[in-house]
Short mmCIF file of N, CA and C and ligand atoms in Angstrom, two decimals:
data_model
loop_
_atom_site.label_atom_id
_atom_site.label_comp_id
_atom_site.label_asym_id
_atom_site.label_seq_id
_atom_site.Cartn_x
_atom_site.Cartn_y
_atom_site.Cartn_z
N UNK A 9 77.65 -115.02 -41.64
CA UNK A 9 77.09 -115.05 -40.27
C UNK A 9 75.97 -114.02 -40.16
N UNK A 10 74.80 -114.49 -39.82
CA UNK A 10 73.65 -113.59 -39.71
C UNK A 10 73.74 -112.75 -38.44
N UNK A 11 73.26 -111.52 -38.53
CA UNK A 11 73.25 -110.66 -37.35
C UNK A 11 72.19 -111.15 -36.37
N UNK A 12 72.21 -110.58 -35.18
CA UNK A 12 71.25 -110.97 -34.15
C UNK A 12 69.81 -110.72 -34.61
N UNK A 13 69.61 -109.55 -35.24
CA UNK A 13 68.26 -109.22 -35.68
C UNK A 13 67.81 -110.13 -36.83
N UNK A 14 68.74 -110.44 -37.72
CA UNK A 14 68.41 -111.36 -38.82
C UNK A 14 68.03 -112.73 -38.29
N UNK A 15 68.74 -113.16 -37.24
CA UNK A 15 68.39 -114.45 -36.63
C UNK A 15 67.00 -114.41 -36.00
N UNK A 16 66.65 -113.28 -35.39
CA UNK A 16 65.31 -113.13 -34.82
C UNK A 16 64.25 -113.23 -35.90
N UNK A 17 64.50 -112.55 -37.02
CA UNK A 17 63.54 -112.58 -38.12
C UNK A 17 63.39 -113.99 -38.66
N UNK A 18 64.50 -114.69 -38.79
CA UNK A 18 64.45 -116.07 -39.28
C UNK A 18 63.67 -116.95 -38.30
N UNK A 19 63.85 -116.71 -37.00
CA UNK A 19 63.11 -117.48 -36.01
C UNK A 19 61.62 -117.26 -36.13
N UNK A 20 61.22 -116.00 -36.30
CA UNK A 20 59.80 -115.68 -36.44
C UNK A 20 59.20 -116.43 -37.61
N UNK A 21 59.92 -116.41 -38.73
CA UNK A 21 59.43 -117.08 -39.95
C UNK A 21 59.34 -118.59 -39.72
N UNK A 22 60.39 -119.16 -39.12
CA UNK A 22 60.40 -120.60 -38.87
C UNK A 22 59.26 -121.01 -37.93
N UNK A 23 59.08 -120.24 -36.86
CA UNK A 23 58.03 -120.57 -35.89
C UNK A 23 56.65 -120.51 -36.56
N UNK A 24 56.43 -119.44 -37.34
CA UNK A 24 55.14 -119.33 -38.03
C UNK A 24 54.87 -120.57 -38.88
N UNK A 25 55.87 -120.97 -39.68
CA UNK A 25 55.66 -122.09 -40.59
C UNK A 25 55.55 -123.43 -39.88
N UNK A 26 56.21 -123.55 -38.71
CA UNK A 26 56.09 -124.78 -37.92
C UNK A 26 54.62 -125.02 -37.57
N UNK A 27 53.91 -123.95 -37.21
CA UNK A 27 52.52 -124.10 -36.80
C UNK A 27 51.56 -124.03 -37.98
N UNK A 28 51.83 -123.13 -38.94
CA UNK A 28 50.89 -122.96 -40.06
C UNK A 28 50.86 -124.20 -40.95
N UNK A 29 51.94 -125.00 -40.92
CA UNK A 29 52.02 -126.19 -41.79
C UNK A 29 51.36 -127.43 -41.23
N UNK A 30 50.78 -127.33 -40.03
CA UNK A 30 50.21 -128.51 -39.40
C UNK A 30 48.97 -129.04 -40.12
N UNK A 31 48.07 -128.14 -40.52
CA UNK A 31 46.86 -128.60 -41.23
C UNK A 31 46.38 -127.55 -42.23
N UNK A 32 45.51 -127.98 -43.15
CA UNK A 32 44.91 -127.07 -44.14
C UNK A 32 45.96 -126.33 -44.95
N UNK A 33 45.70 -125.02 -45.15
CA UNK A 33 46.62 -124.17 -45.89
C UNK A 33 47.96 -124.08 -45.14
N UNK A 34 49.03 -124.50 -45.82
CA UNK A 34 50.35 -124.56 -45.19
C UNK A 34 50.89 -123.18 -44.81
N UNK A 35 50.39 -122.15 -45.47
CA UNK A 35 50.93 -120.81 -45.25
C UNK A 35 50.03 -119.92 -44.41
N UNK A 36 49.00 -120.55 -43.80
CA UNK A 36 48.12 -119.77 -42.94
C UNK A 36 47.83 -120.52 -41.65
N UNK A 37 47.63 -119.78 -40.58
CA UNK A 37 47.27 -120.37 -39.29
C UNK A 37 45.75 -120.40 -39.18
N UNK A 38 45.17 -121.60 -39.00
CA UNK A 38 43.75 -121.63 -38.67
C UNK A 38 43.63 -121.54 -37.15
N UNK A 39 42.40 -121.59 -36.65
CA UNK A 39 42.20 -121.36 -35.22
C UNK A 39 42.90 -122.41 -34.36
N UNK A 40 42.86 -123.67 -34.77
CA UNK A 40 43.51 -124.73 -34.00
C UNK A 40 45.02 -124.51 -33.95
N UNK A 41 45.58 -124.19 -35.11
CA UNK A 41 47.04 -123.95 -35.17
C UNK A 41 47.42 -122.74 -34.32
N UNK A 42 46.61 -121.70 -34.40
CA UNK A 42 46.87 -120.48 -33.64
C UNK A 42 46.82 -120.77 -32.14
N UNK A 43 45.85 -121.59 -31.75
CA UNK A 43 45.70 -121.93 -30.33
C UNK A 43 46.96 -122.67 -29.83
N UNK A 44 47.42 -123.64 -30.61
CA UNK A 44 48.63 -124.38 -30.23
C UNK A 44 49.82 -123.44 -30.14
N UNK A 45 49.96 -122.56 -31.14
CA UNK A 45 51.08 -121.61 -31.14
C UNK A 45 51.05 -120.74 -29.89
N UNK A 46 49.86 -120.20 -29.59
CA UNK A 46 49.75 -119.31 -28.43
C UNK A 46 50.07 -120.06 -27.14
N UNK A 47 49.56 -121.29 -27.03
CA UNK A 47 49.79 -122.07 -25.81
C UNK A 47 51.26 -122.41 -25.64
N UNK A 48 51.89 -122.80 -26.74
CA UNK A 48 53.28 -123.25 -26.64
C UNK A 48 54.28 -122.10 -26.60
N UNK A 49 53.96 -121.01 -27.31
CA UNK A 49 54.92 -119.91 -27.41
C UNK A 49 54.60 -118.73 -26.51
N UNK A 50 53.31 -118.58 -26.13
CA UNK A 50 52.92 -117.42 -25.33
C UNK A 50 52.19 -117.83 -24.06
N UNK A 51 52.57 -118.97 -23.52
CA UNK A 51 51.93 -119.49 -22.30
C UNK A 51 51.84 -118.45 -21.20
N UNK A 52 52.91 -117.69 -21.02
CA UNK A 52 52.96 -116.70 -19.94
C UNK A 52 51.96 -115.57 -20.13
N UNK A 53 51.76 -115.18 -21.40
CA UNK A 53 50.82 -114.10 -21.68
C UNK A 53 49.39 -114.57 -21.49
N UNK A 54 49.14 -115.82 -21.89
CA UNK A 54 47.77 -116.32 -21.89
C UNK A 54 47.27 -116.65 -20.49
N UNK A 55 48.16 -116.88 -19.56
CA UNK A 55 47.75 -117.22 -18.20
C UNK A 55 46.80 -116.19 -17.62
N UNK A 56 47.07 -114.91 -17.93
CA UNK A 56 46.24 -113.84 -17.40
C UNK A 56 44.91 -113.68 -18.12
N UNK A 57 44.77 -114.35 -19.27
CA UNK A 57 43.55 -114.19 -20.07
C UNK A 57 42.50 -115.20 -19.63
N UNK A 58 41.39 -114.70 -19.08
CA UNK A 58 40.37 -115.59 -18.54
C UNK A 58 39.26 -115.88 -19.56
N UNK A 59 39.19 -115.08 -20.58
CA UNK A 59 38.09 -115.18 -21.54
C UNK A 59 37.97 -116.59 -22.13
N UNK A 60 36.73 -117.02 -22.32
CA UNK A 60 36.43 -118.36 -22.79
C UNK A 60 37.01 -118.59 -24.18
N UNK A 61 36.85 -117.59 -25.03
CA UNK A 61 37.31 -117.76 -26.41
C UNK A 61 38.38 -116.73 -26.72
N UNK A 62 39.43 -116.72 -25.90
CA UNK A 62 40.49 -115.73 -26.09
C UNK A 62 41.13 -115.85 -27.47
N UNK A 63 41.34 -117.09 -27.91
CA UNK A 63 41.97 -117.29 -29.22
C UNK A 63 41.10 -116.72 -30.33
N UNK A 64 39.80 -116.98 -30.23
CA UNK A 64 38.86 -116.45 -31.22
C UNK A 64 38.89 -114.93 -31.28
N UNK A 65 38.97 -114.32 -30.09
CA UNK A 65 38.99 -112.85 -30.03
C UNK A 65 40.29 -112.28 -30.59
N UNK A 66 41.39 -112.93 -30.25
CA UNK A 66 42.68 -112.48 -30.77
C UNK A 66 42.67 -112.58 -32.29
N UNK A 67 42.14 -113.72 -32.80
CA UNK A 67 42.14 -113.92 -34.25
C UNK A 67 41.26 -112.92 -34.96
N UNK A 68 40.10 -112.59 -34.34
CA UNK A 68 39.18 -111.65 -34.95
C UNK A 68 39.87 -110.29 -35.13
N UNK A 69 40.64 -109.90 -34.11
CA UNK A 69 41.36 -108.63 -34.16
C UNK A 69 42.42 -108.62 -35.25
N UNK A 70 43.07 -109.77 -35.44
CA UNK A 70 44.22 -109.82 -36.34
C UNK A 70 43.84 -110.13 -37.78
N UNK A 71 42.69 -110.80 -37.96
CA UNK A 71 42.31 -111.28 -39.29
C UNK A 71 41.79 -110.13 -40.16
N UNK A 72 42.73 -109.43 -40.76
CA UNK A 72 42.39 -108.21 -41.51
C UNK A 72 41.50 -108.51 -42.71
N UNK A 73 41.79 -109.58 -43.46
CA UNK A 73 41.01 -109.85 -44.67
C UNK A 73 39.80 -110.76 -44.42
N UNK A 74 39.58 -111.15 -43.15
CA UNK A 74 38.36 -111.86 -42.78
C UNK A 74 38.22 -113.27 -43.32
N UNK A 75 39.32 -113.97 -43.59
CA UNK A 75 39.20 -115.35 -44.11
C UNK A 75 39.30 -116.40 -42.99
N UNK A 76 39.20 -115.95 -41.75
CA UNK A 76 39.21 -116.85 -40.58
C UNK A 76 40.57 -117.53 -40.35
N UNK A 77 41.58 -117.13 -41.11
CA UNK A 77 42.92 -117.67 -40.90
C UNK A 77 43.91 -116.51 -40.85
N UNK A 78 45.08 -116.77 -40.29
CA UNK A 78 46.09 -115.72 -40.21
C UNK A 78 47.25 -116.04 -41.14
N UNK A 79 47.51 -115.14 -42.08
CA UNK A 79 48.72 -115.30 -42.89
C UNK A 79 49.87 -114.63 -42.14
N UNK A 80 51.05 -114.70 -42.70
CA UNK A 80 52.23 -114.20 -41.98
C UNK A 80 52.12 -112.70 -41.68
N UNK A 81 51.55 -111.97 -42.65
CA UNK A 81 51.41 -110.52 -42.50
C UNK A 81 50.51 -110.19 -41.30
N UNK A 82 49.45 -110.97 -41.15
CA UNK A 82 48.53 -110.72 -40.04
C UNK A 82 49.16 -111.16 -38.71
N UNK A 83 49.87 -112.28 -38.76
CA UNK A 83 50.52 -112.82 -37.56
C UNK A 83 51.59 -111.86 -37.02
N UNK A 84 52.34 -111.27 -37.93
CA UNK A 84 53.46 -110.42 -37.53
C UNK A 84 52.96 -109.17 -36.78
N UNK A 85 51.69 -108.78 -37.04
CA UNK A 85 51.12 -107.63 -36.33
C UNK A 85 50.97 -107.94 -34.85
N UNK A 86 50.66 -109.20 -34.53
CA UNK A 86 50.55 -109.61 -33.14
C UNK A 86 51.91 -109.51 -32.46
N UNK A 87 52.92 -110.01 -33.15
CA UNK A 87 54.28 -109.96 -32.60
C UNK A 87 54.70 -108.51 -32.40
N UNK A 88 54.38 -107.67 -33.40
CA UNK A 88 54.74 -106.25 -33.30
C UNK A 88 54.07 -105.61 -32.09
N UNK A 89 52.76 -105.85 -31.91
CA UNK A 89 52.09 -105.17 -30.79
C UNK A 89 52.55 -105.73 -29.45
N UNK A 90 52.81 -107.04 -29.37
CA UNK A 90 53.31 -107.60 -28.12
C UNK A 90 54.71 -107.07 -27.80
N UNK A 91 55.53 -106.91 -28.85
CA UNK A 91 56.88 -106.40 -28.64
C UNK A 91 56.84 -104.95 -28.15
N UNK A 92 55.89 -104.17 -28.71
CA UNK A 92 55.73 -102.78 -28.27
C UNK A 92 55.33 -102.75 -26.78
N UNK A 93 54.39 -103.65 -26.41
CA UNK A 93 53.98 -103.74 -25.01
C UNK A 93 55.16 -104.10 -24.11
N UNK A 94 55.94 -105.09 -24.52
CA UNK A 94 57.10 -105.51 -23.74
C UNK A 94 58.06 -104.36 -23.55
N UNK A 95 58.27 -103.59 -24.61
CA UNK A 95 59.18 -102.45 -24.54
C UNK A 95 58.66 -101.41 -23.55
N UNK A 96 57.32 -101.22 -23.54
CA UNK A 96 56.75 -100.25 -22.60
C UNK A 96 56.98 -100.70 -21.15
N UNK A 97 56.78 -102.00 -20.91
CA UNK A 97 57.06 -102.53 -19.56
C UNK A 97 58.53 -102.34 -19.20
N UNK A 98 59.37 -102.60 -20.19
CA UNK A 98 60.81 -102.48 -20.00
C UNK A 98 61.18 -101.04 -19.62
N UNK A 99 60.59 -100.07 -20.35
CA UNK A 99 60.88 -98.67 -20.08
C UNK A 99 60.37 -98.26 -18.70
N UNK A 100 59.15 -98.75 -18.35
CA UNK A 100 58.59 -98.47 -17.03
C UNK A 100 59.53 -98.98 -15.95
N UNK A 101 60.00 -100.20 -16.17
CA UNK A 101 60.89 -100.84 -15.21
C UNK A 101 62.18 -100.03 -15.05
N UNK A 102 62.70 -99.55 -16.18
CA UNK A 102 63.92 -98.72 -16.15
C UNK A 102 63.68 -97.46 -15.34
N UNK A 103 62.52 -96.84 -15.56
CA UNK A 103 62.17 -95.61 -14.85
C UNK A 103 62.07 -95.87 -13.35
N UNK A 104 61.39 -96.99 -13.02
CA UNK A 104 61.21 -97.37 -11.61
C UNK A 104 62.55 -97.57 -10.92
N UNK A 105 63.41 -98.35 -11.57
CA UNK A 105 64.69 -98.67 -10.94
C UNK A 105 65.58 -97.43 -10.91
N UNK A 106 65.38 -96.51 -11.88
CA UNK A 106 66.17 -95.30 -11.93
C UNK A 106 65.89 -94.37 -10.76
N UNK A 107 64.60 -94.43 -10.28
CA UNK A 107 64.17 -93.56 -9.19
C UNK A 107 64.87 -93.89 -7.88
N UNK A 108 65.07 -95.21 -7.68
CA UNK A 108 65.55 -95.66 -6.37
C UNK A 108 67.04 -95.41 -6.15
CA1 CA B 26 47.51 -124.18 -41.77
CA1 CA B 27 43.33 -113.56 -42.67
#
């Protein structure tokens, strides 16, 4: 029986491959695949993003080796930074509710 964290890790891997396997290199996300992933998995985050080419900008930031695609290592950095942000909101919320 896998632990909760192990299940989370397995989910991350499965989700990445679900999208990265759609076209081209099976182990990398191209811009179209990344866009679908963001829309389907991060709809709530993207709602606030008004920029015309938000996906392009996100990819530029994450694409460390500059091959215009995201491998798992590059993708996981996005998850890590979003998780850190979520935790900060969570801590803020705890502080706020603690005051009252
Ligand atoms: Ca691909
Ligand atoms: Ca890359």
